[in-house]
Every structure is written in C-alpha cells, then in structure tokens.
Coordinates of N, CA and C in Angstrom, one line a residue:
Chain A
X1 N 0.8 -1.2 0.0 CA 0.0 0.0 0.0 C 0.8 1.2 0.0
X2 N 0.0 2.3 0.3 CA 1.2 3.8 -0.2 C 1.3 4.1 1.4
X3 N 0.5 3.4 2.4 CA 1.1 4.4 3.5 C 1.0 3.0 4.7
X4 N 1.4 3.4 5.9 CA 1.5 2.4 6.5 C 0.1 2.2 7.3
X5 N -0.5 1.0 7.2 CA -1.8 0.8 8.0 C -1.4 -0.1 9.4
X6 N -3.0 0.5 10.0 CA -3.1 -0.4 11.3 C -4.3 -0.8 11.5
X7 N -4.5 -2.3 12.0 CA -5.5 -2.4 12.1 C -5.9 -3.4 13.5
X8 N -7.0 -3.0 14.4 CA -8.0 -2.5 14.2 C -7.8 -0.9 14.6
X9 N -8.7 -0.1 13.5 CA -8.5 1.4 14.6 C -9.2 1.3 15.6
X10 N -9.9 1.0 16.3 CA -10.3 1.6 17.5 C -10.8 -0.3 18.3
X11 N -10.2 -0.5 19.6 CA -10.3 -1.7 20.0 C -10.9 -1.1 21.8
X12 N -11.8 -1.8 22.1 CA -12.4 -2.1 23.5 C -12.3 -3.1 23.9
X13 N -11.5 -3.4 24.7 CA -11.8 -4.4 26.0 C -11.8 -4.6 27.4
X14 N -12.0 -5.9 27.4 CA -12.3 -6.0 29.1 C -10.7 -6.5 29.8
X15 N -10.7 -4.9 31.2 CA -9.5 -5.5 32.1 C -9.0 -7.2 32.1
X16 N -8.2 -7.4 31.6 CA -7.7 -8.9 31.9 C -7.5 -9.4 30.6
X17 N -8.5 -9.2 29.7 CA -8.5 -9.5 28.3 C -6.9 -9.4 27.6
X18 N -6.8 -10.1 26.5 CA -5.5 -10.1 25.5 C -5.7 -9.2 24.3
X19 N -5.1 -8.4 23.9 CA -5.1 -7.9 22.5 C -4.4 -8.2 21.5
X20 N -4.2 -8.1 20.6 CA -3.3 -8.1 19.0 C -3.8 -6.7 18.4
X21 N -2.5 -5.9 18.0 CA -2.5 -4.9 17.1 C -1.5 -5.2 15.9
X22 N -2.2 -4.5 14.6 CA -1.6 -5.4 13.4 C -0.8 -4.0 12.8
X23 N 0.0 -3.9 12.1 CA 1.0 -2.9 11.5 C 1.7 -3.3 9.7
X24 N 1.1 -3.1 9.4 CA 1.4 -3.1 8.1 C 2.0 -1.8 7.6
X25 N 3.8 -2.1 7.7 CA 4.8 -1.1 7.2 C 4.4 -0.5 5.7
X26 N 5.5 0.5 5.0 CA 5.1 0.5 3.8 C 6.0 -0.6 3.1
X27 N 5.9 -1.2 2.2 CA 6.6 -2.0 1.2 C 8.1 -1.5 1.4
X28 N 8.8 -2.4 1.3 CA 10.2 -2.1 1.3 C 10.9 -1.2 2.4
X29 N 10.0 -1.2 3.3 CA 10.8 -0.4 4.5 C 11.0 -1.3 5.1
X30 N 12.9 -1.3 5.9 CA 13.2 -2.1 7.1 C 12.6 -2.2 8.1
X31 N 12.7 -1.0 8.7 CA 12.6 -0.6 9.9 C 11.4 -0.4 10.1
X32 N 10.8 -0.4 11.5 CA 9.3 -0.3 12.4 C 9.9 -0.3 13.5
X33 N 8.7 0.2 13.8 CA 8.2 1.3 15.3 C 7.3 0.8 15.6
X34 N 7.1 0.8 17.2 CA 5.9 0.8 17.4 C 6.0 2.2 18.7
X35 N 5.0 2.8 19.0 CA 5.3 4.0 20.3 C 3.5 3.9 20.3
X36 N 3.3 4.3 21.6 CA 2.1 4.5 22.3 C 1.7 6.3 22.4
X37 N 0.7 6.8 22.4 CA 0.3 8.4 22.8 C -0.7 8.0 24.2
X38 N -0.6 8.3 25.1 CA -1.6 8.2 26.5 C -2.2 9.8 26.3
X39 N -3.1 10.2 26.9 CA -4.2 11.2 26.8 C -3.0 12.0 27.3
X40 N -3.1 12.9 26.8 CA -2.5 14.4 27.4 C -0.8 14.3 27.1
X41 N -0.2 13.1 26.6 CA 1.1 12.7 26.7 C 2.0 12.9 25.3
X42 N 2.9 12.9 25.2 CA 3.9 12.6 23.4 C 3.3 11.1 23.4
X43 N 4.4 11.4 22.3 CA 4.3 9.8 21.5 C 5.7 8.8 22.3
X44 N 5.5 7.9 22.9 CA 6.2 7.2 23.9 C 7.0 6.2 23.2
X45 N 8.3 6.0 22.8 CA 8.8 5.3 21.9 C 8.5 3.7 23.2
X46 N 8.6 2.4 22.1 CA 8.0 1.1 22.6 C 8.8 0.5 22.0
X47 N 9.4 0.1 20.9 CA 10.5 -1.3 20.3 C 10.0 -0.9 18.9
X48 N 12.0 -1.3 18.9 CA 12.4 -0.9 17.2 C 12.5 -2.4 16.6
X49 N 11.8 -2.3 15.4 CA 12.5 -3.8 14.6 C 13.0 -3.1 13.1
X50 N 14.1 -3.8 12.9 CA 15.4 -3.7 11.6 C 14.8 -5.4 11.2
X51 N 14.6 -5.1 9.6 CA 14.1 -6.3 9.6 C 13.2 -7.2 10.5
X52 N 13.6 -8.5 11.0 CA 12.6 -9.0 12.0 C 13.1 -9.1 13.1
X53 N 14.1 -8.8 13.3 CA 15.3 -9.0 14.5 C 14.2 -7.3 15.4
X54 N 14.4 -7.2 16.7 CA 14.1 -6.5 17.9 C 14.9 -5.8 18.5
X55 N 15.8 -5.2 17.6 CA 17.5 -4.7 18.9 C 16.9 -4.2 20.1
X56 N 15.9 -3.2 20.2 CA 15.5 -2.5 21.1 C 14.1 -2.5 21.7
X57 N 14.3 -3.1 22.7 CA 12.8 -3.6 23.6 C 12.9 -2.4 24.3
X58 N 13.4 -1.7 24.7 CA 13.5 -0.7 25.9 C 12.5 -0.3 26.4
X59 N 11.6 0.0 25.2 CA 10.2 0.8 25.8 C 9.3 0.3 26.3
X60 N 9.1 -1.7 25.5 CA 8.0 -1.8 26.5 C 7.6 -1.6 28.0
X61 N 6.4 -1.5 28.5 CA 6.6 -0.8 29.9 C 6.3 -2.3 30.5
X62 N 5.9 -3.3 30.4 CA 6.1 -4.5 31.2 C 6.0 -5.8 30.3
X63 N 6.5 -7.0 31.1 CA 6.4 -8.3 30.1 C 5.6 -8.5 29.7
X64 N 4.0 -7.6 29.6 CA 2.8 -8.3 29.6 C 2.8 -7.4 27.9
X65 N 4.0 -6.6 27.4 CA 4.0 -6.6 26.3 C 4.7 -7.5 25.6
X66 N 4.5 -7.5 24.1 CA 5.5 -8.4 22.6 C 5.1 -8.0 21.6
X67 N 6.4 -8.1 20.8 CA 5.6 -7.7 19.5 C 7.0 -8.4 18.5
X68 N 6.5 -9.0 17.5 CA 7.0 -9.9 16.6 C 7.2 -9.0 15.2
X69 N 7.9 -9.4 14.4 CA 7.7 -9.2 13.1 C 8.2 -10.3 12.3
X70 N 7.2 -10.5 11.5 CA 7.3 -11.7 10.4 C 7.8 -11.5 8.9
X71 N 8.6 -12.2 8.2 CA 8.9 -11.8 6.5 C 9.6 -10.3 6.5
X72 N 9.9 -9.6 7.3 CA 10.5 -8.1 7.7 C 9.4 -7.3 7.5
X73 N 7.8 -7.6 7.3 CA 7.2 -7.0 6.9 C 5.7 -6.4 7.9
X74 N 5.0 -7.7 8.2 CA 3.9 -7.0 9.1 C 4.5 -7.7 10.8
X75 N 4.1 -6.3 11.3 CA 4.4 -6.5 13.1 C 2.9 -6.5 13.8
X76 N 2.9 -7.8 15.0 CA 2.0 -7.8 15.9 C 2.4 -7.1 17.4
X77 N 1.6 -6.2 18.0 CA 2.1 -6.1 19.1 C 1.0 -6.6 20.2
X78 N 1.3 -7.5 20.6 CA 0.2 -8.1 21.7 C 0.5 -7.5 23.3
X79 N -1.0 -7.8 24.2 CA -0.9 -7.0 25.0 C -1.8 -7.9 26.0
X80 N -1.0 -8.3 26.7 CA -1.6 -9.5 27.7 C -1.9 -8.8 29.4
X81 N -3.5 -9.4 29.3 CA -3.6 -8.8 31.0 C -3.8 -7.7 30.7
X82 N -4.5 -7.1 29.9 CA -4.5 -5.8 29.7 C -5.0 -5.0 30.8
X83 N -4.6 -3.6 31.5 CA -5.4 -3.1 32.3 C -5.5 -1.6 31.5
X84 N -6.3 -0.9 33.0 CA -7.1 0.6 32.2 C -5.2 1.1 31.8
X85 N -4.4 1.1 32.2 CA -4.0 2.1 32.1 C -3.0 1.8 30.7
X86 N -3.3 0.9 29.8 CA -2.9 0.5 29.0 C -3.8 1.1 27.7
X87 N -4.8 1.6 28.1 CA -5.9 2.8 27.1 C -4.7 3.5 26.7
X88 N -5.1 3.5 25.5 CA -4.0 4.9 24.9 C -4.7 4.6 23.2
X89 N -3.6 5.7 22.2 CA -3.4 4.9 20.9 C -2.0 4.7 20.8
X90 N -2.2 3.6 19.9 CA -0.6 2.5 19.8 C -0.5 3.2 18.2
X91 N 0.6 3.3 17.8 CA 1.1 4.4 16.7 C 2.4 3.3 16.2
X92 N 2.0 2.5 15.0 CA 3.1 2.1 14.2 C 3.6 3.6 13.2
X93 N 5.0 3.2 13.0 CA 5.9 3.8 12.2 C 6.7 2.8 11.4
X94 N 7.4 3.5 10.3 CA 8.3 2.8 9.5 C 8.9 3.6 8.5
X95 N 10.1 3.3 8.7 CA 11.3 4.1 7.7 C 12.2 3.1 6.9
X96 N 13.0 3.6 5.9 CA 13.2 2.7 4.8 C 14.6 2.1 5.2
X97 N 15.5 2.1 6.2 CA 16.4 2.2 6.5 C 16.8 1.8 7.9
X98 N 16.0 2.5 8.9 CA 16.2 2.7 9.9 C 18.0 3.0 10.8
X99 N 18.5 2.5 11.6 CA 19.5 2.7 12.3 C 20.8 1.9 11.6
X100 N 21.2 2.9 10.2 CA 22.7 2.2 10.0 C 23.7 3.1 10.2
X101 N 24.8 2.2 10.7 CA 26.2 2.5 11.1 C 26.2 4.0 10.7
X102 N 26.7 4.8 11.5 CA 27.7 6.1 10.9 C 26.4 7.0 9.5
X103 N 25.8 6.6 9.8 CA 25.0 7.9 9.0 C 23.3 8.1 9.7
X104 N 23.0 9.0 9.3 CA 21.3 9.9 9.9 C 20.3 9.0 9.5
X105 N 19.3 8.4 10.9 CA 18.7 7.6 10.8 C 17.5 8.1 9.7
X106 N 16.9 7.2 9.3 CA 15.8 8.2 8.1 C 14.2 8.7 8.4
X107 N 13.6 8.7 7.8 CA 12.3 9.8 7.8 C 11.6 8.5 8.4
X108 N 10.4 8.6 9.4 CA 9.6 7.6 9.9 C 8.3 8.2 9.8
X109 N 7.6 7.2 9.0 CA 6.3 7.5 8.8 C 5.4 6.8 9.2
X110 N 4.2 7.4 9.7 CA 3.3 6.7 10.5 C 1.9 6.3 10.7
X111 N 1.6 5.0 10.2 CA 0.2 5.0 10.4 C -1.0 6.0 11.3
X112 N -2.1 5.3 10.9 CA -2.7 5.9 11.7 C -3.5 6.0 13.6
X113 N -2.9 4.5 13.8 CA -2.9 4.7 15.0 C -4.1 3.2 15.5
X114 N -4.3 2.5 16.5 CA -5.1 2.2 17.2 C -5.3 2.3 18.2
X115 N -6.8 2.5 18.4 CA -7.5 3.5 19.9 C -7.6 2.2 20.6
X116 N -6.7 1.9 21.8 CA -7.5 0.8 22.8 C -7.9 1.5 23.7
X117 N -8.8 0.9 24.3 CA -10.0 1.7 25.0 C -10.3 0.2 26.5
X118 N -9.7 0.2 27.4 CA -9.4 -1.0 28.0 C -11.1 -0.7 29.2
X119 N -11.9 -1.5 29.2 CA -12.9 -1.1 30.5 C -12.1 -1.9 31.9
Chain B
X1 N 11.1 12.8 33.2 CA 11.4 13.5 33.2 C 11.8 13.9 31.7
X2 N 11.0 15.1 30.9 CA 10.5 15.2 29.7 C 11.8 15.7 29.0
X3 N 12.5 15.5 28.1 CA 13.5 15.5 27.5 C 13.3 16.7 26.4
X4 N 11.9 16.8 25.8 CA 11.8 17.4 25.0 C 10.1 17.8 25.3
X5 N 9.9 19.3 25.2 CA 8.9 20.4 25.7 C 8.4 21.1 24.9
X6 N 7.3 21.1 25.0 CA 6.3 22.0 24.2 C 5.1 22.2 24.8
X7 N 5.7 24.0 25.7 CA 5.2 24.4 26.5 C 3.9 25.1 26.9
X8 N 3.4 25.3 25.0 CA 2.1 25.6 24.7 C 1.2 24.7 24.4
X9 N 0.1 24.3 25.1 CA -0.5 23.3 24.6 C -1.8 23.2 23.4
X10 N -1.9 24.5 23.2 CA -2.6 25.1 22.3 C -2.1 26.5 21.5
X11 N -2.7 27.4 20.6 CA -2.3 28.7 19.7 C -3.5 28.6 18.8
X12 N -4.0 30.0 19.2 CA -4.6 30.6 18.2 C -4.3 31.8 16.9
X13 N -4.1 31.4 15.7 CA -3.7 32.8 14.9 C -4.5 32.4 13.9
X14 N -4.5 34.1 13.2 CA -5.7 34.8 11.9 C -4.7 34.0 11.0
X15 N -5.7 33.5 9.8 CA -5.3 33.1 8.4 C -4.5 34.2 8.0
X16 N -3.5 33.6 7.3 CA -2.6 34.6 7.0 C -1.7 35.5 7.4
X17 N -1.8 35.0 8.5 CA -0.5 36.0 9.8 C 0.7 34.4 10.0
X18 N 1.3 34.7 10.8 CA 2.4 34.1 11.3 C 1.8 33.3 12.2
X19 N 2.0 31.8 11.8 CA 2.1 31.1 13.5 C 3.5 30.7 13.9
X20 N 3.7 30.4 15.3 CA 5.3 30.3 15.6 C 4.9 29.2 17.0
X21 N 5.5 28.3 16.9 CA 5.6 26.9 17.7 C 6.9 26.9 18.2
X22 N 6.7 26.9 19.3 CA 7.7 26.6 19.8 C 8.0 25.2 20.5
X23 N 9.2 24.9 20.9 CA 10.0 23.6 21.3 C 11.4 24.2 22.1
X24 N 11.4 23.4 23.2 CA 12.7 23.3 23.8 C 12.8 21.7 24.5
X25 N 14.5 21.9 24.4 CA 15.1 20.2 24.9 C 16.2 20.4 25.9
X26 N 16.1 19.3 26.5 CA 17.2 19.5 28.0 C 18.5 18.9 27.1
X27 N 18.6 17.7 26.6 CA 19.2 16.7 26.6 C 20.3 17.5 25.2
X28 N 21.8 17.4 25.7 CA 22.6 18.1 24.5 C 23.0 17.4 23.6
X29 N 22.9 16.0 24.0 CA 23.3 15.0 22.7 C 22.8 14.8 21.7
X30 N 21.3 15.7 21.7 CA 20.3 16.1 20.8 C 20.7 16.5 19.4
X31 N 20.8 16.0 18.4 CA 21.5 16.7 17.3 C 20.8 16.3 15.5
X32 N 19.2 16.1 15.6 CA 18.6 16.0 15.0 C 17.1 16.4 15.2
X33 N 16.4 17.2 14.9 CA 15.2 17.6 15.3 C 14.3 17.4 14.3
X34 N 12.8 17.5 14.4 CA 12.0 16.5 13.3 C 10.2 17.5 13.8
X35 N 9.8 18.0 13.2 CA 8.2 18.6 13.1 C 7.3 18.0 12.4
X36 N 6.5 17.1 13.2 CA 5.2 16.1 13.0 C 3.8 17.4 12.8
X37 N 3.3 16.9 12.1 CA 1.7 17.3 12.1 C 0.8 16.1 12.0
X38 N 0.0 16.4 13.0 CA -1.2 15.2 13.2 C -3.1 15.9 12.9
X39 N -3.7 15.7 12.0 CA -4.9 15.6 12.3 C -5.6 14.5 12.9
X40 N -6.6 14.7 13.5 CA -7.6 13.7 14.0 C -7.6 12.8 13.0
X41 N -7.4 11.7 14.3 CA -8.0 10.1 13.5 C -7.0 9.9 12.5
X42 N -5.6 10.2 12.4 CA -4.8 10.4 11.7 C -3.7 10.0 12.5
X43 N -2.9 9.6 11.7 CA -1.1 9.2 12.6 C -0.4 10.8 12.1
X44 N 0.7 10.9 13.0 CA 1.9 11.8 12.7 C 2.1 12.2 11.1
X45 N 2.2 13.4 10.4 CA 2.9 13.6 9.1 C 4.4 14.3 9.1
X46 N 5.1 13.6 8.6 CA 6.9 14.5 9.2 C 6.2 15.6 8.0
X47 N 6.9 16.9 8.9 CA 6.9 18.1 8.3 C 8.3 18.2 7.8
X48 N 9.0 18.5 8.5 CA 10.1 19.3 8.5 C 11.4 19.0 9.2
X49 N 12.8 18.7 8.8 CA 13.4 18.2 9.9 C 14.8 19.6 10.2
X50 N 15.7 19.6 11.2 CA 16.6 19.9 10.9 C 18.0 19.8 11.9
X51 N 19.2 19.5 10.8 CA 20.4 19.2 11.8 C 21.0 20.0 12.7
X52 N 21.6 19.2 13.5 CA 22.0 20.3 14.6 C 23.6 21.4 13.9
X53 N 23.7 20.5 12.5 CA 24.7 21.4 11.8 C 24.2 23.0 11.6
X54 N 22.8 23.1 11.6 CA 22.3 24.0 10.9 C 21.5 24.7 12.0
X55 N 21.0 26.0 11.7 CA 20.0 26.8 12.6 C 19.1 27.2 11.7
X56 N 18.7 27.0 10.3 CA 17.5 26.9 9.9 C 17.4 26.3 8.8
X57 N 16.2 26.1 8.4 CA 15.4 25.0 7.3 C 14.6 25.6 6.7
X58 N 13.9 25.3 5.7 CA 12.9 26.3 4.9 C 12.3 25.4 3.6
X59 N 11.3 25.4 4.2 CA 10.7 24.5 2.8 C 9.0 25.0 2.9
X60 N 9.4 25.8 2.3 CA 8.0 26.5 1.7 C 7.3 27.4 2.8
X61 N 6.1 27.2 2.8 CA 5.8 28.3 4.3 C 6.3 27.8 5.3
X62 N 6.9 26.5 5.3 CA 7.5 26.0 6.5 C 9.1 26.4 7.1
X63 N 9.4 26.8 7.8 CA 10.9 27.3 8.5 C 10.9 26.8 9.9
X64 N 12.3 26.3 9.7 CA 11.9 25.1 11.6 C 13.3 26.2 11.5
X65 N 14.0 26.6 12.8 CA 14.6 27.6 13.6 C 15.8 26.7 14.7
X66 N 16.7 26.3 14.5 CA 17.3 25.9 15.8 C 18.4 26.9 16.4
X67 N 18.1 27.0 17.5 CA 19.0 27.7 18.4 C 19.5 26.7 19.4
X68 N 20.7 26.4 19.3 CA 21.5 25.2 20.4 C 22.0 25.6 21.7
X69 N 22.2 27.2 21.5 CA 22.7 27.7 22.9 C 21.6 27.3 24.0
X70 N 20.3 27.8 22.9 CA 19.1 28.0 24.2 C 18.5 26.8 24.0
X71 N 18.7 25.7 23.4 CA 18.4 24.3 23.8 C 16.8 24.2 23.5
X72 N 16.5 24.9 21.8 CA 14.8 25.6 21.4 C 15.0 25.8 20.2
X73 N 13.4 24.9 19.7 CA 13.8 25.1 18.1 C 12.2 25.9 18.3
X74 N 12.0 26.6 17.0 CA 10.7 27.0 16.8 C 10.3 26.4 15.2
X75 N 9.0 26.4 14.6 CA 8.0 26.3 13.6 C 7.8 27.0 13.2
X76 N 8.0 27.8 12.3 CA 7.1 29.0 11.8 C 6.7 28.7 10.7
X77 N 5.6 28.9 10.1 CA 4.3 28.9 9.4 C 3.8 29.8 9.0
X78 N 4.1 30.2 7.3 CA 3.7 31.8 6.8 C 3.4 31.7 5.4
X79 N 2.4 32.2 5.4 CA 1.0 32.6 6.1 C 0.5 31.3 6.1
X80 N -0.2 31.4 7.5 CA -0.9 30.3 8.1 C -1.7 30.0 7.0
X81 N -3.0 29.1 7.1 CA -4.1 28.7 6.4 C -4.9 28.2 7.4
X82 N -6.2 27.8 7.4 CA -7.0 26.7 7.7 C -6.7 25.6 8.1
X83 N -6.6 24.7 7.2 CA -5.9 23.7 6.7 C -4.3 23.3 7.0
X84 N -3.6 23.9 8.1 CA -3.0 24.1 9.0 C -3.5 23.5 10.5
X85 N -4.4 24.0 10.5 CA -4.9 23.5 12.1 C -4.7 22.2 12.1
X86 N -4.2 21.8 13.3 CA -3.8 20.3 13.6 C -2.9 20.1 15.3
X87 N -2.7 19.5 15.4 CA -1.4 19.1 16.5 C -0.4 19.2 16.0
X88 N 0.9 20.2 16.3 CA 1.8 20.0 16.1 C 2.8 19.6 16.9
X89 N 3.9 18.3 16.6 CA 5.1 17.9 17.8 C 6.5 17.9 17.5
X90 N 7.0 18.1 18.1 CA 8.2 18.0 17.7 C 8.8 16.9 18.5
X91 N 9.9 16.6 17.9 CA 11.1 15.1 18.3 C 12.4 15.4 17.9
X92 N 12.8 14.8 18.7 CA 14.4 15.5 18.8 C 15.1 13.6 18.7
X93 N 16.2 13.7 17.8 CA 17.3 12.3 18.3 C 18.3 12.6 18.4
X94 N 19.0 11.7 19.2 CA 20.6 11.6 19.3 C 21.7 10.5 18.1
X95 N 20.9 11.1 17.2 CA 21.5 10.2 15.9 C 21.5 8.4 16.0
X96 N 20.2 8.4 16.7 CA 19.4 7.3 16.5 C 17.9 6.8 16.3
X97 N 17.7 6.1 15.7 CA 16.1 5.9 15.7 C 15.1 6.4 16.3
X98 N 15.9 6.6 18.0 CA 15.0 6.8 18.7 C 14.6 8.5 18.7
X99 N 13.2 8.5 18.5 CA 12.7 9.8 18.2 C 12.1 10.2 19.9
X100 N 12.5 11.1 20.6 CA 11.6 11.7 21.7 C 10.5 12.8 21.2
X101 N 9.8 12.6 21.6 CA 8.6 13.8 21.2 C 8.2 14.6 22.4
X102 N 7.3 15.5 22.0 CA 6.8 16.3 23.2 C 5.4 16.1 22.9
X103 N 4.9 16.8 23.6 CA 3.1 16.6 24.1 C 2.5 17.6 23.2
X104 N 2.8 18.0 22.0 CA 2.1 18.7 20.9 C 1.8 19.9 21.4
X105 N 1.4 20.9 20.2 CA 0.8 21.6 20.5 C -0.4 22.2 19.2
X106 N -1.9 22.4 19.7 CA -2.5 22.0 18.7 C -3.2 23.8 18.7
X107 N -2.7 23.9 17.0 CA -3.4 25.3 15.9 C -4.5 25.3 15.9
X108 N -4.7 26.4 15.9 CA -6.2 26.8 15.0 C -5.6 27.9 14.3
X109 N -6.0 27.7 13.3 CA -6.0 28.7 12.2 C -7.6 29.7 11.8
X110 N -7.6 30.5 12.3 CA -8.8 31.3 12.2 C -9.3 32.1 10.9
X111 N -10.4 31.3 9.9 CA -10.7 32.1 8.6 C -11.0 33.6 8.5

C-alpha cells in the first residue's frame, strides 16, 4: 500500500482480556516502530524492529507486552492482561532504512494509529 | 522527566498571519530535530526536519529555527491557512532511531 496501516483502529476491551495490534509497514521499508500516545502525553517510543530482528525492547513498559515481526514485513504487538492504564493509541511507524552505522537515521512514517479503550 | 517540551498546549492565529511553535530540549546529545503534524483520526505527518549542523530550514511556508545555545527550536508557518490546524510535535534524536517527542501543540488557524 502507499502508506502504513493499522489495524483495528479503535479496539475495546475488558480489564484482563488479550489484544493483537496489526502494522502493516510501507513495502520495502526495514525498519518499524511501534510507540504508544496516552491522553495528554507525546508519542512514547515502545520497540524498534530492523528487519525482524528486535535490537530495542527498551520501551516496553512491562512483560505483559511483545511484539514480533514476520517476512521483515507486518508486526503484531500483543498486549496481555491488559489493564485501564494501557488505554492509549498504539502508533506504528516505519522508515526505509532505519539505524545504520555512521549515518542519519531516516524519515519515519506513521500509520494511523489504534485506539485501545481497556474497560 | 521530559526530555523534549512544548510548553504551549494550544495557539490561536488569523489566516494569513504568522504562527510560531515553539519547542525546547534539555538533553545536549540532541543533534537531529523533526516537526510532525497530526490531524484527527490520523497518525503523525513528518513536516520538516533539521540538523543540529544548521540553525534553519525552509521549505515553503515552513521554517523550523534551531538555536543550540538555548536548547529551542521553533516552527514557523507563513501565512498560516486553515488547513494548517492540527497538532503540532516536535522530536528530537541523538543520531538514533529513537525519536523523543513532546506533548504537541495544537493550531487553530482562524478564517
């Protein structure tokens, strides 16, 4: 596609429940993002993937996150045990390149976002 | 403890005047800066970026401003539009992937 999707946009569920958020990069981009926005907050960087490899977990904020990527291409970020304070929107990105040696990482572009809405 | 600030959380300006967004960053290792525009229901759009080689950028009504002493870039926007209104954020990196952002600050452009 020409831009990066996500899907579902807008997800409800119940405290305890599991989720899957889906990220479909643009074609031929390495690199993905995933970062979270909480109400009132920036955009919270969450884990980088280069290809399918994960160099950088740093952001998730507990084990009860993961997130995979298959073929270098679409990423799941699942979300186990979910509680309220895991409401936000989850904000895939993706750049054609991302983090190589000794030069400017590149332009990251960004879907449109899924609203989890945790009761 | 917020790395990168954007201290207005809102701005109002007339079509066709000047808007000016500001941004400041604590962190000096900072040496890439990056202006997102978001509409509703919409993900981030990169606007504008610029290196910490440089103190300004310019691409079309758009001019991003860096000043390194004072640790503050601004946005400027000339002449505004409508069609402008949105969230604006900025993000700062240390010549890594990792983008910091700030908590936006969202336009109105008044017809």
């Amino acid at each position: 596609g020409a831009g990066v999707s996500q899907s579902p946009s807008n997800k409800v569920t119940e405290k305890g429940k599991d989720v899957e958020l889906r990220c479909d990069p643009i074609s031929g981009h390495t690199a993905l993002y995933w970062y979270r926005q909480s109400l009132g907050q920036g955009l919270e960087f969450l884990i980088y993937f280069q290809g399918n490899s994960a160099p950088d977990k740093s952001g998730l904020p507990s084990d009860r996150f993961s997130a995979e990527r298959t073929g270098g291409s679409v990423s799941t970020l699942t979300i186990q045990r979910t509680q309220q304070e895991d409401s936000a929107v989850y904000l895939c990105a993706s750049s054609l390149e991302g983090a190589t040696r000794g030069h400017r990482t590149d332009t990251q572009y960004f879907g449109p976002g899924t609203r989890l809405t945790v009761l | 403890d917020q790395q990168v600030k954007q201290n207005s959380p809102s701005l109002s300006v007339q079509e066709g005047r000047i808007s000016i967004l500001n941004c400041d960053y604590t962190n000096s290792m900072f040496d890439y800066f990056l202006w997102y525009k978001k509409y509703p229901a919409e993900g981030p759009t990169f606007l504008i970026s610029i290196s910490s080689i440089k103190d300004k950028n310019e691409d079309g009504r758009f001019t991003v401003f860096l000043n390194k002493s004072a640790k503050h870039l601004s946005l400027h926007i000339v002449p505004s539009q409508p069609g402008d209104s949105a969230v604006y954020f900025c993000a700062a990196s240390s010549g890594t992937y990792k983008y910091i952002f700030g908590t936006g600050t969202r336009l109105k452009v008044l017809a």
